[in-house]
Each structure stands twice: as structure tokens, then as C-alpha cells.
Short mmCIF file of C-alpha atoms in Angstrom, two decimals:
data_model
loop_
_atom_site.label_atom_id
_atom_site.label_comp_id
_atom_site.label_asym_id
_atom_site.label_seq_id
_atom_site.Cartn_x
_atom_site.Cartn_y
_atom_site.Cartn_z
CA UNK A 1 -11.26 7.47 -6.46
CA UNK A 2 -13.67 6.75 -9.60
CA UNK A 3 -16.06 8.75 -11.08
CA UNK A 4 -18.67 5.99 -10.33
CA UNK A 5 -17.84 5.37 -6.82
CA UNK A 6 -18.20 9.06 -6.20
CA UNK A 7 -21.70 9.11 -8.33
CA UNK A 8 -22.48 5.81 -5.95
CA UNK A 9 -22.23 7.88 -2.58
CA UNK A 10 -24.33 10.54 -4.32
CA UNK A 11 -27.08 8.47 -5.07
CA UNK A 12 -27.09 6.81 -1.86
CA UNK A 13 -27.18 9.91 -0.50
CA UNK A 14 -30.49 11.08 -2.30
CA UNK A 15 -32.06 7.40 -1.93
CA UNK A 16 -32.19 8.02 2.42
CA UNK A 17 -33.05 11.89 1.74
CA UNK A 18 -35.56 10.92 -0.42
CA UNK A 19 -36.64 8.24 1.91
CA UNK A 20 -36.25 10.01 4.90
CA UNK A 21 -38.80 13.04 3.65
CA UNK A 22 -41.62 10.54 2.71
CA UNK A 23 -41.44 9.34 5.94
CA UNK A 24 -41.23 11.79 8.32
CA UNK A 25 -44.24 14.28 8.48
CA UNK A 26 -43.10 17.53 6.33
CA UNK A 27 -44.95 20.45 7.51
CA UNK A 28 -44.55 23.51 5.46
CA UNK A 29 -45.61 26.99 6.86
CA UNK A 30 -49.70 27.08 7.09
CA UNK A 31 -50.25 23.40 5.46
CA UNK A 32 -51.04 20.20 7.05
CA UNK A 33 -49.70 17.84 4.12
CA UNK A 34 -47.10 18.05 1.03
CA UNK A 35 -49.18 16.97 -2.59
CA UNK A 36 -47.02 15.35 -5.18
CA UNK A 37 -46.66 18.38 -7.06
CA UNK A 38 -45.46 20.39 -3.83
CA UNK A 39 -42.76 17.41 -2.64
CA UNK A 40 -41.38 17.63 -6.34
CA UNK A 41 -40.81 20.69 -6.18
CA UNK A 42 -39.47 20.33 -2.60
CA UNK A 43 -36.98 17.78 -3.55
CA UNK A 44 -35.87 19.72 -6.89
CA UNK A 45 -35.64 22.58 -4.90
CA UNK A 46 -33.32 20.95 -2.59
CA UNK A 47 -31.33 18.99 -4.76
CA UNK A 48 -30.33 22.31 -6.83
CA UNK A 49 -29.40 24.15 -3.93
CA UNK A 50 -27.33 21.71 -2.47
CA UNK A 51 -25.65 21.04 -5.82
CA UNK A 52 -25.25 25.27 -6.08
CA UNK A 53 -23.72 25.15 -2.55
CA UNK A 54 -21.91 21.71 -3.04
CA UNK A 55 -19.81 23.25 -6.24
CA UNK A 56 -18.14 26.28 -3.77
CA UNK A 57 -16.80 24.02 -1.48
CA UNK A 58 -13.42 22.99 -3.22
CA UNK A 59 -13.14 27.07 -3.05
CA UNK A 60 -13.88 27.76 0.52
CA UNK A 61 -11.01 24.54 1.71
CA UNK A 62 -8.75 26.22 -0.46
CA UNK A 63 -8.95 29.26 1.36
CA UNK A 64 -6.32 29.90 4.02
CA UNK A 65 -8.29 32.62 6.01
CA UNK A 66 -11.14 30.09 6.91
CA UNK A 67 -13.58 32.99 8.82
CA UNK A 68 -13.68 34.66 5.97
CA UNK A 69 -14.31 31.58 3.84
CA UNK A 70 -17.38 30.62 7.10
CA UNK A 71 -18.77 34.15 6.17
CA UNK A 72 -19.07 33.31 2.61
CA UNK A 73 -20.57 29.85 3.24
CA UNK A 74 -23.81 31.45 5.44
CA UNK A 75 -24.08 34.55 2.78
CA UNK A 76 -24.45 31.88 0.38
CA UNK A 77 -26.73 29.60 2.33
CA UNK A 78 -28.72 32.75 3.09
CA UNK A 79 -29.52 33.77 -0.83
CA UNK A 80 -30.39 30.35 -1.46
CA UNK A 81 -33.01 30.13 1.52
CA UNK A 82 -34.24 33.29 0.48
CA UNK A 83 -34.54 31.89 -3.43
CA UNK A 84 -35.92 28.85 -2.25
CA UNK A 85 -38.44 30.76 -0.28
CA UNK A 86 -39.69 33.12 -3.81
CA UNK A 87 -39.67 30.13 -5.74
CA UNK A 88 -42.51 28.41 -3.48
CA UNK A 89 -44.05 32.04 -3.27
CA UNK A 90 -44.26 32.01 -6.79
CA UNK A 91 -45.59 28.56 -7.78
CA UNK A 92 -48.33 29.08 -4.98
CA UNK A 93 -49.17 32.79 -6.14
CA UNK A 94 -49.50 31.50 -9.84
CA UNK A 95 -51.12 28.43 -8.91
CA UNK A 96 -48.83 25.94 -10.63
CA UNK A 97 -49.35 24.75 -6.57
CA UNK A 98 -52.69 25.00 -4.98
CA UNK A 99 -53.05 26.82 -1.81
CA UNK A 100 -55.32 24.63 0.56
CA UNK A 101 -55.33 27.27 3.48
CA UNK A 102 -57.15 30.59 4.05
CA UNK A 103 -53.85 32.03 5.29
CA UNK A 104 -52.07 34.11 1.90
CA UNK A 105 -48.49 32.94 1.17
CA UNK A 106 -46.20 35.82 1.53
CA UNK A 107 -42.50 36.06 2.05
CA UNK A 108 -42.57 35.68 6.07
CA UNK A 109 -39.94 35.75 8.40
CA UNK A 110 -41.22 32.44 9.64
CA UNK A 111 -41.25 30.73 6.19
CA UNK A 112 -37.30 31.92 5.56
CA UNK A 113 -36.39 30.56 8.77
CA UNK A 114 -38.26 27.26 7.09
CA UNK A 115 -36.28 27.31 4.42
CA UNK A 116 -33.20 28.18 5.83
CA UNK A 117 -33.01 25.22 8.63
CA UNK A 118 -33.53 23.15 5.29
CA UNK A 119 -30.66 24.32 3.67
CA UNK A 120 -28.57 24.51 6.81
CA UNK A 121 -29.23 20.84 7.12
CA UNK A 122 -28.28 20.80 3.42
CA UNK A 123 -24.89 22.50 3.86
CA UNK A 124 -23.95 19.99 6.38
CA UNK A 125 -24.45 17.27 4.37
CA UNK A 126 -23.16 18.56 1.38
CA UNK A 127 -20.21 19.44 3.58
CA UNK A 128 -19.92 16.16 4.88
CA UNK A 129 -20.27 14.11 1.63
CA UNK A 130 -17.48 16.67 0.06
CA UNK A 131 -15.13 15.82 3.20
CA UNK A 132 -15.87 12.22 2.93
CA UNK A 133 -15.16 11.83 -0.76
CA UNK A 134 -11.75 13.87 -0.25
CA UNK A 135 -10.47 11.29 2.50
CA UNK A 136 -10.74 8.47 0.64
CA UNK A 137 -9.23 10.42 -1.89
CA UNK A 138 -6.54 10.95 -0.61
CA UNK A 139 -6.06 7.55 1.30
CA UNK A 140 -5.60 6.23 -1.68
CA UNK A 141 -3.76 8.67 -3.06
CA UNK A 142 -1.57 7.95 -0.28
CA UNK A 143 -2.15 4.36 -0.44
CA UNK A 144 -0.85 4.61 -4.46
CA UNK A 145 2.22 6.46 -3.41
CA UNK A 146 3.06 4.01 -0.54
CA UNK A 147 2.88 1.13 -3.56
CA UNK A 148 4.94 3.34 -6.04
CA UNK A 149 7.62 4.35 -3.48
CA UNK A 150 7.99 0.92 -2.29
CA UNK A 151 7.95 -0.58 -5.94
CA UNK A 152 11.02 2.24 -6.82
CA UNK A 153 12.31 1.26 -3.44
CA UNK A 154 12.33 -2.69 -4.37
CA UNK A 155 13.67 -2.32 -7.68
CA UNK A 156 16.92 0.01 -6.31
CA UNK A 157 17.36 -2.64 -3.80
CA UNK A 158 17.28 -5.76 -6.10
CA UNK A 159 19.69 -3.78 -9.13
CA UNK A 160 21.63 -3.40 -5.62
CA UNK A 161 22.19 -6.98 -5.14
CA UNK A 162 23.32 -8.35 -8.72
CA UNK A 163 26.79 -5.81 -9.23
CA UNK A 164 27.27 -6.79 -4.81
CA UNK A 165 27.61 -10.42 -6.25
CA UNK A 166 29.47 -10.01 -8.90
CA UNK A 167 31.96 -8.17 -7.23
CA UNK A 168 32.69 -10.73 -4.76
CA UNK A 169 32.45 -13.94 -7.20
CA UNK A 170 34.52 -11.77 -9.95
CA UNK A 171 37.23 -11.62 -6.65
CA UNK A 172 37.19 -15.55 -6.32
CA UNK A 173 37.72 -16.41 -9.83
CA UNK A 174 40.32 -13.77 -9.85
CA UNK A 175 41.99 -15.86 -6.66
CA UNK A 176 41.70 -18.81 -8.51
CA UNK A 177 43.20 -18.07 -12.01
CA UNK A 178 46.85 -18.34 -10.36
CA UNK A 179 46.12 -20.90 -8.35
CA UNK A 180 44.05 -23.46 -10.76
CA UNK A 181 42.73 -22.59 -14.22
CA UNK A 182 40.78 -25.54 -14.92
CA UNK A 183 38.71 -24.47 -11.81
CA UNK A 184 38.87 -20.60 -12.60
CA UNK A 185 37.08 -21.66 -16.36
CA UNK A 186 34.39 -23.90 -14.28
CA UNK A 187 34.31 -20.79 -12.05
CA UNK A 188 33.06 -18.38 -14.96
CA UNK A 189 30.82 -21.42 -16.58
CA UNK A 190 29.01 -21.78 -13.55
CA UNK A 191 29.19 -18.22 -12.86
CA UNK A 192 27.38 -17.56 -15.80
CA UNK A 193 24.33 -20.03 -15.24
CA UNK A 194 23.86 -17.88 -12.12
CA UNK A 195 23.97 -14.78 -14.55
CA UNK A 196 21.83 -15.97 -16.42
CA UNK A 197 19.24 -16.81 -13.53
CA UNK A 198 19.93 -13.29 -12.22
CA UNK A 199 19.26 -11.99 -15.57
CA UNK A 200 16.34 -13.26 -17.13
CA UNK A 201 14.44 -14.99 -14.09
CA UNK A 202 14.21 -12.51 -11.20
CA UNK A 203 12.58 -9.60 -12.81
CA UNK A 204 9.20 -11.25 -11.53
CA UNK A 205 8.29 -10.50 -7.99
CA UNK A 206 7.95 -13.88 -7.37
CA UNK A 207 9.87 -17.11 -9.04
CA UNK A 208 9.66 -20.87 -8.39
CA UNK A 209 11.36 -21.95 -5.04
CA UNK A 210 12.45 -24.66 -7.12
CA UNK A 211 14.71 -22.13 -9.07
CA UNK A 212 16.03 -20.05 -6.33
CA UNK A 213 17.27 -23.69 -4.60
CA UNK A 214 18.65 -24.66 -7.66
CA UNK A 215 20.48 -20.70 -7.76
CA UNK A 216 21.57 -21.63 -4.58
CA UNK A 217 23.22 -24.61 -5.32
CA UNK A 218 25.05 -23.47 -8.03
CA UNK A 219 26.47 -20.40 -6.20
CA UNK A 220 27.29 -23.39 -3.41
CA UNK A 221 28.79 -25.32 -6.08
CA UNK A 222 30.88 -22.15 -7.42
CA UNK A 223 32.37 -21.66 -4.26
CA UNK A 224 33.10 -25.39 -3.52
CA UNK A 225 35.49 -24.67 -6.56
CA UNK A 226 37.97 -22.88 -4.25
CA UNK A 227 37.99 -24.73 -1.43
CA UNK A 228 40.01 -28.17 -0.77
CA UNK A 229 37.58 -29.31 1.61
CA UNK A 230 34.75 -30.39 -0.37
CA UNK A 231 32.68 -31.18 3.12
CA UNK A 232 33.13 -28.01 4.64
CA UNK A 233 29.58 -26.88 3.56
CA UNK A 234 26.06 -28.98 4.03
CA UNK A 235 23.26 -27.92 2.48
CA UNK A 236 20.22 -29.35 3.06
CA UNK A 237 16.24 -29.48 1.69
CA UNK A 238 13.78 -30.56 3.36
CA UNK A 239 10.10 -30.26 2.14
CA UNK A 240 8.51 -30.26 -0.96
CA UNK A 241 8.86 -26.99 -3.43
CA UNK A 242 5.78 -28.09 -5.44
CA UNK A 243 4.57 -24.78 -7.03
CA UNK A 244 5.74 -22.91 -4.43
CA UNK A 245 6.67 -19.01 -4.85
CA UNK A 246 8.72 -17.16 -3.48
CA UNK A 247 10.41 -13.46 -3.73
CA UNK A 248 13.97 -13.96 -6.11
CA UNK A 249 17.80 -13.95 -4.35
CA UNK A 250 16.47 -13.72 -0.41
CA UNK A 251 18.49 -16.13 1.17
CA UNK A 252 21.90 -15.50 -1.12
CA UNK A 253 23.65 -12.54 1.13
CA UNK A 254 23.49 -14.85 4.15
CA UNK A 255 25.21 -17.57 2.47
CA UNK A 256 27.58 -14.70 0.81
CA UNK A 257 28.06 -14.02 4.36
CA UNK A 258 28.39 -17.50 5.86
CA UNK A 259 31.75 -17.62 2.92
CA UNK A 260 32.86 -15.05 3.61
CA UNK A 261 33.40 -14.62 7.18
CA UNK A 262 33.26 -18.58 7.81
CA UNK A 263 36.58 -20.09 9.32
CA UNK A 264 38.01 -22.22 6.88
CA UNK A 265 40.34 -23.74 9.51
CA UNK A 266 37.77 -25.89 11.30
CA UNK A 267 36.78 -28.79 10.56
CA UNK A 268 34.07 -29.53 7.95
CA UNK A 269 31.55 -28.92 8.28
CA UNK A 270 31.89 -24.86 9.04
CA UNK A 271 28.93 -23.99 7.27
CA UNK A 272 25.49 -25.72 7.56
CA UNK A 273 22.66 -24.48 5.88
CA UNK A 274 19.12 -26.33 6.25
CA UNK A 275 16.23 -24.74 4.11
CA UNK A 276 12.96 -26.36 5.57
CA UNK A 277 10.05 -26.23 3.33
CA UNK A 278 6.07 -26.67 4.86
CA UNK A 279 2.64 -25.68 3.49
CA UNK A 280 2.47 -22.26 4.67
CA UNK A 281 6.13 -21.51 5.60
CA UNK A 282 9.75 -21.67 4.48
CA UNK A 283 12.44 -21.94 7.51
CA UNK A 284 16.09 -20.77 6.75
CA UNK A 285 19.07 -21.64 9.13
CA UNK A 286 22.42 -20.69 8.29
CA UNK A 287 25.38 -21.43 10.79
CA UNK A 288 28.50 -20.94 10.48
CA UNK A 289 31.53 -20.64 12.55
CA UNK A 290 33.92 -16.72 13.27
CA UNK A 291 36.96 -16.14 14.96
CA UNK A 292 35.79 -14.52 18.39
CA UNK A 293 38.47 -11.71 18.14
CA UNK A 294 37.23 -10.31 14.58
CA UNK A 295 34.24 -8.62 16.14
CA UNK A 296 35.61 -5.26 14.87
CA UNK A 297 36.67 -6.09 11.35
CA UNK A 298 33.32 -5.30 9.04
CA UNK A 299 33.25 -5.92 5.86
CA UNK A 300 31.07 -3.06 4.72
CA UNK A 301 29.80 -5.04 1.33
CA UNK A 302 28.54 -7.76 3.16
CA UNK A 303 26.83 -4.83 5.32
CA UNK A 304 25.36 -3.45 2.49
CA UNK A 305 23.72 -7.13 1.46
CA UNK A 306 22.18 -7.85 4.78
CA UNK A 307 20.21 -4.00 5.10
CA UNK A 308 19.43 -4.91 1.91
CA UNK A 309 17.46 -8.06 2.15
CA UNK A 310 16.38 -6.92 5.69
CA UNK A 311 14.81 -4.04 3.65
CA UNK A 312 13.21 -6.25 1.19
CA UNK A 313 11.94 -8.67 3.76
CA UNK A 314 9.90 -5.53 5.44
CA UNK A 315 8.54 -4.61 2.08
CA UNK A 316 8.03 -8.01 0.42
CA UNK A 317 6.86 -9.66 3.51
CA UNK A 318 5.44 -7.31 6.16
CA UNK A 319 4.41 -9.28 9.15
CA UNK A 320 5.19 -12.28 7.16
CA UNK A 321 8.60 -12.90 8.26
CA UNK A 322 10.58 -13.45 11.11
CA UNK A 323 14.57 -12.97 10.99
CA UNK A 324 17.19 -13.54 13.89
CA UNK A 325 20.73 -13.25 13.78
CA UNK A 326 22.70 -14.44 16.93
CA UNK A 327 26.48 -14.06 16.89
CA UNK A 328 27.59 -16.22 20.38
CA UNK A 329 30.57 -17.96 21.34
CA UNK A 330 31.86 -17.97 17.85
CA UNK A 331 29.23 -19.13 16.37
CA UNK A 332 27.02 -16.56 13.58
CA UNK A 333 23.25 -18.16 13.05
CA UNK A 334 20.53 -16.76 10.82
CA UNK A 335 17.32 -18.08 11.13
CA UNK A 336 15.01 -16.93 8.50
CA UNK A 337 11.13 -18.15 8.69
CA UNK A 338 8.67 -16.55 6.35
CA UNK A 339 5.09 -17.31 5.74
CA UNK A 340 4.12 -17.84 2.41
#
């Protein structure tokens, strides 16, 4: 919390005390009326004490044994009732004040009590004010580790998903260097336009939609390289990506997954990926088709990339997003919607 939000609730604070005491009827002991001079004096008064009694408190919530520390708080708020009480006594007997009534001012039990319900009523609000300031203290203190935690969080997550990537397109090239060089060099030419994206374009928290489409395409592209169907995957925009944001490499471990689990057997096409873009809202459907019997084979990588952009979705997106993955009759659907 800053210094001058805390030295804004203070002065609040003494604006509707201040306030408060011209407005209601202040009736010292034997005295109809407070002068100028003796409401100075009052608020002076006050304001030191509470400041004397305010500057304990971080002591007393330290303190484990808290009777001990409630003792300690009313032998403190005692003293200063009873030096409030001499310091009136000795303004009036020295006649810095003028004394309006026959009746002499002496030290009374009925005046202490007068000064002590004040600085009772003091305590509480000093206590109060000291209580208040330390919750939103630590709210935000909270509040600031949330954001830290979650920024340490994101950044693990997203050095997480560049080395999962490489590691399965470094495996395809490596398939395709026996079986055709020409497409294994395209392979690590494309591959490194992705790098490059992954690289030098993601380390915002947000990048172009336009971009991440165009990464898309290109990792699309790379793995059309190994495949002799060229139609087996459609990908398809619809919507307009005009200066639209959007949080970098969301959408990549479903279509990691969609390759890597797809059937290549079928007939094309066995992936189909439509990316639907509106004013407030990007919709993601991926479909693509498993063998119904390969329920228990899991390949723990592609495990790793979907708690990891389910993670990043809560954190990037809270209430933002909506994800659902079916898996029914041999058909595995991801559909992605998140409000931008």
C-alpha cells in the first residue's frame, strides 16, 4: 500500500472527527460550551494521544500472549486519560483557558472518566484504522504474489512447450532423412521459420493472431512434408484477424495431438481443423479420427502439452475460455472458444 493512500485514510479520518465534534454538542465537566481556544486544545489533545497509542499497536499484534498485550493497551489508555486530564487542569489553573464557572477545576473522578471514554473511543478507532490499513496490506500483498507466482508459473510453462516441439518435429525429420532428403532439408527450412517465430515473437504475452495462424500453417505445412496424402488435413479460417491479440502457441499441442494420434489410414480428410474468428471471440475445433482399441496407449509427451495449455488457459484466460474434449466412437474433438 502507498505512503499516500495510507496518509489519505488518515486525513479522512480527522476531516469526520473534526466534523463530527463541531457538530455534536461537547460538554466538558462544569461548562456549557467549548471556546476556540478550549476545542484546539481538545482536538490537539486528541490527535497526540491517539497518535501515542496508534504507534504501540504494531507491538501489541505482534504479541502472541494477547491478555497480556489487552492489559497493556488499557494501562496505556489509562496514563493518557489521566495526562489528558492534567493538561486541561493546567491550562485552566494558569489561565491560558478561562474558567467560565464558579465550580474550581480539580482532578475529579468524574472529569477522568471524561477523558477516558474519549480516549477509549480513540483506541477503537485508532485500532480500527491500524486493522484496516493492514488488510489491504496484505490483500495486495497477496494480490502481488498471486501475479508473481502465476507470471513464474507462465513462463515455466511456455519454456515447457518450445524443447516438447522440438522433440517431436526433430523425430519427423529424423523419419524422413532415409526416406526423402529433399523433404527432410524443406523439413529443417521450414522448421526453422517456426524457430524463429518461437524465438523472437512469443516472449510477449500477447502476439498478432495473424502470426500465430501463419505459425500454424507452417507447422501444418511441415508435417504435410511426410505424408503422401496431401488432403488428409483441412485447415480452415474464418473471420477477420484485424489487430486481433491473442496469447502465443495455444492452439499448437492440439494439432501436435491431432498428428500424432490421427489415423493415417482413413481417408482424407482425418484431420479437420476450423479456427473461427468474431469480434469478441475466437472458436477452435479440431477433429480428428483414433483407432477405438488404443484407449490405453498414452503418449505421455503429448500429456504433458495438453496440462500444459490447459494450465495456461486458467491463468491467461480465467473465465474467458471454454475447452471440451470428447473422445466418442473413434472420433477425438477439441473445441476451444475463448473470449477475447
Amino acid at each position: 500500500m502507498k505512503k499516500r493512500q495510507i496518509v489519505l485514510i488518515h486525513v479522512l479520518y480527522w476531516f469526520y472527527i473534526t466534523f463530527q465534534s463541531l457538530f455534536l454538542i461537547i460538554q466538558p465537566v462544569g461548562k456549557d460550551e467549548l471556546s476556540a481556544k478550549e476545542f484546539s486544545l481538545w482536538m490537539l489533545v486528541n490527535f497526540v494521544s491517539f497518535y501515542l497509542f496508534y504507534a504501540t499497536l504494531p507491538y501489541f499484534f505482534r504479541q502472541k500472549k494477547k491478555l497480556i498485550s489487552i492489559l497493556i493497551c488499557v494501562v496505556i489508555i489509562s496514563f493518557i486519560s489521566l495526562a489528558k486530564d492534567l493538561i486541561f487542569l493546567v491550562f485552566y489553573k494558569y489561565g491560558i483557558l478561562e474558567n467560565n464557572t464558579t465550580e474550581p477545576i480539580v482532578l475529579s473522578l468524574k472529569s477522568y472518566l471524561f477523558q477516558l471514554r474519549g480516549s477509549v473511543v480513540n483506541g477503537i478507532y485508532a485500532v480500527f484504522i491500524f486493522v484496516l490499513i493492514d488488510w489491504i496490506k496484505s490483500l495486495k500483498q497477496k494480490a502481488e504474489l498471486i501475479t508473481q507466482n502465476q507470471a513464474s508459473e507462465l513462463a515455466l510453462l511456455r519454456s515447457q512447450v518450445s524443447p516438447h516441439f522440438l522433440f517431436n518435429t526433430l523425430n519427423n525429420i529424423d523419419s524422413l532423412i532415409f526416406l526423402d532428403k529433399e523433404k527432410a532439408s524443406a523439413s529443417v527450412i521450414k522448421l526453422s521459420e517456426i524457430m524463429r517465430y518461437m524465438i523472437y515473437e512469443t516472449s510477449d504475452e500477447k502476439v498478432l493472431l495473424s502470426k500465430e495462424i501463419e505459425y500454424l500453417e507452417s507447422y501444418i505445412s511441415l508435417q504435410r512434408l511426410r505424408l503422401k496424402n496431401q488432403d488428409y488435413i483441412v485447415f480452415k479460417v474464418d473471420g477477420s484477424t484485424d489487430k486481433k491479440m491473442i496469447a502465443p502457441m495455444l492452439f499448437i499441442p492440439f494439432v501436435e495431438n491431432a498428428f500424432k494420434h490421427g489415423l493415417k489410414q482413413l481417408p482424407s480428410p482425418g484431420i479437420i481443423i476450423n479456427l473461427k474468428i468474431e469480434e469478441n471471440e475466437i472458436s477452435f475445433v479440431s477433429t480428428n479420427y483414433f483407432e477405438k482399441n488404443d484407449t490405453n496407449k498414452k503418449d505421455r509427451t503429448s500429456g504433458i502439452g495438453l496440462v500444459n495449455v490447459k494450465r495456461r488457459l486458467e491463468l491467461i484466460y480465467p473465465k474467458k475460455h471454454d475447452l471440451e474434449i470428447t473422445k466418442e466412437n473413434g472420433e477425438y474433438t477439441i473445441n476451444l472458444k475463448i473470449q477475447l
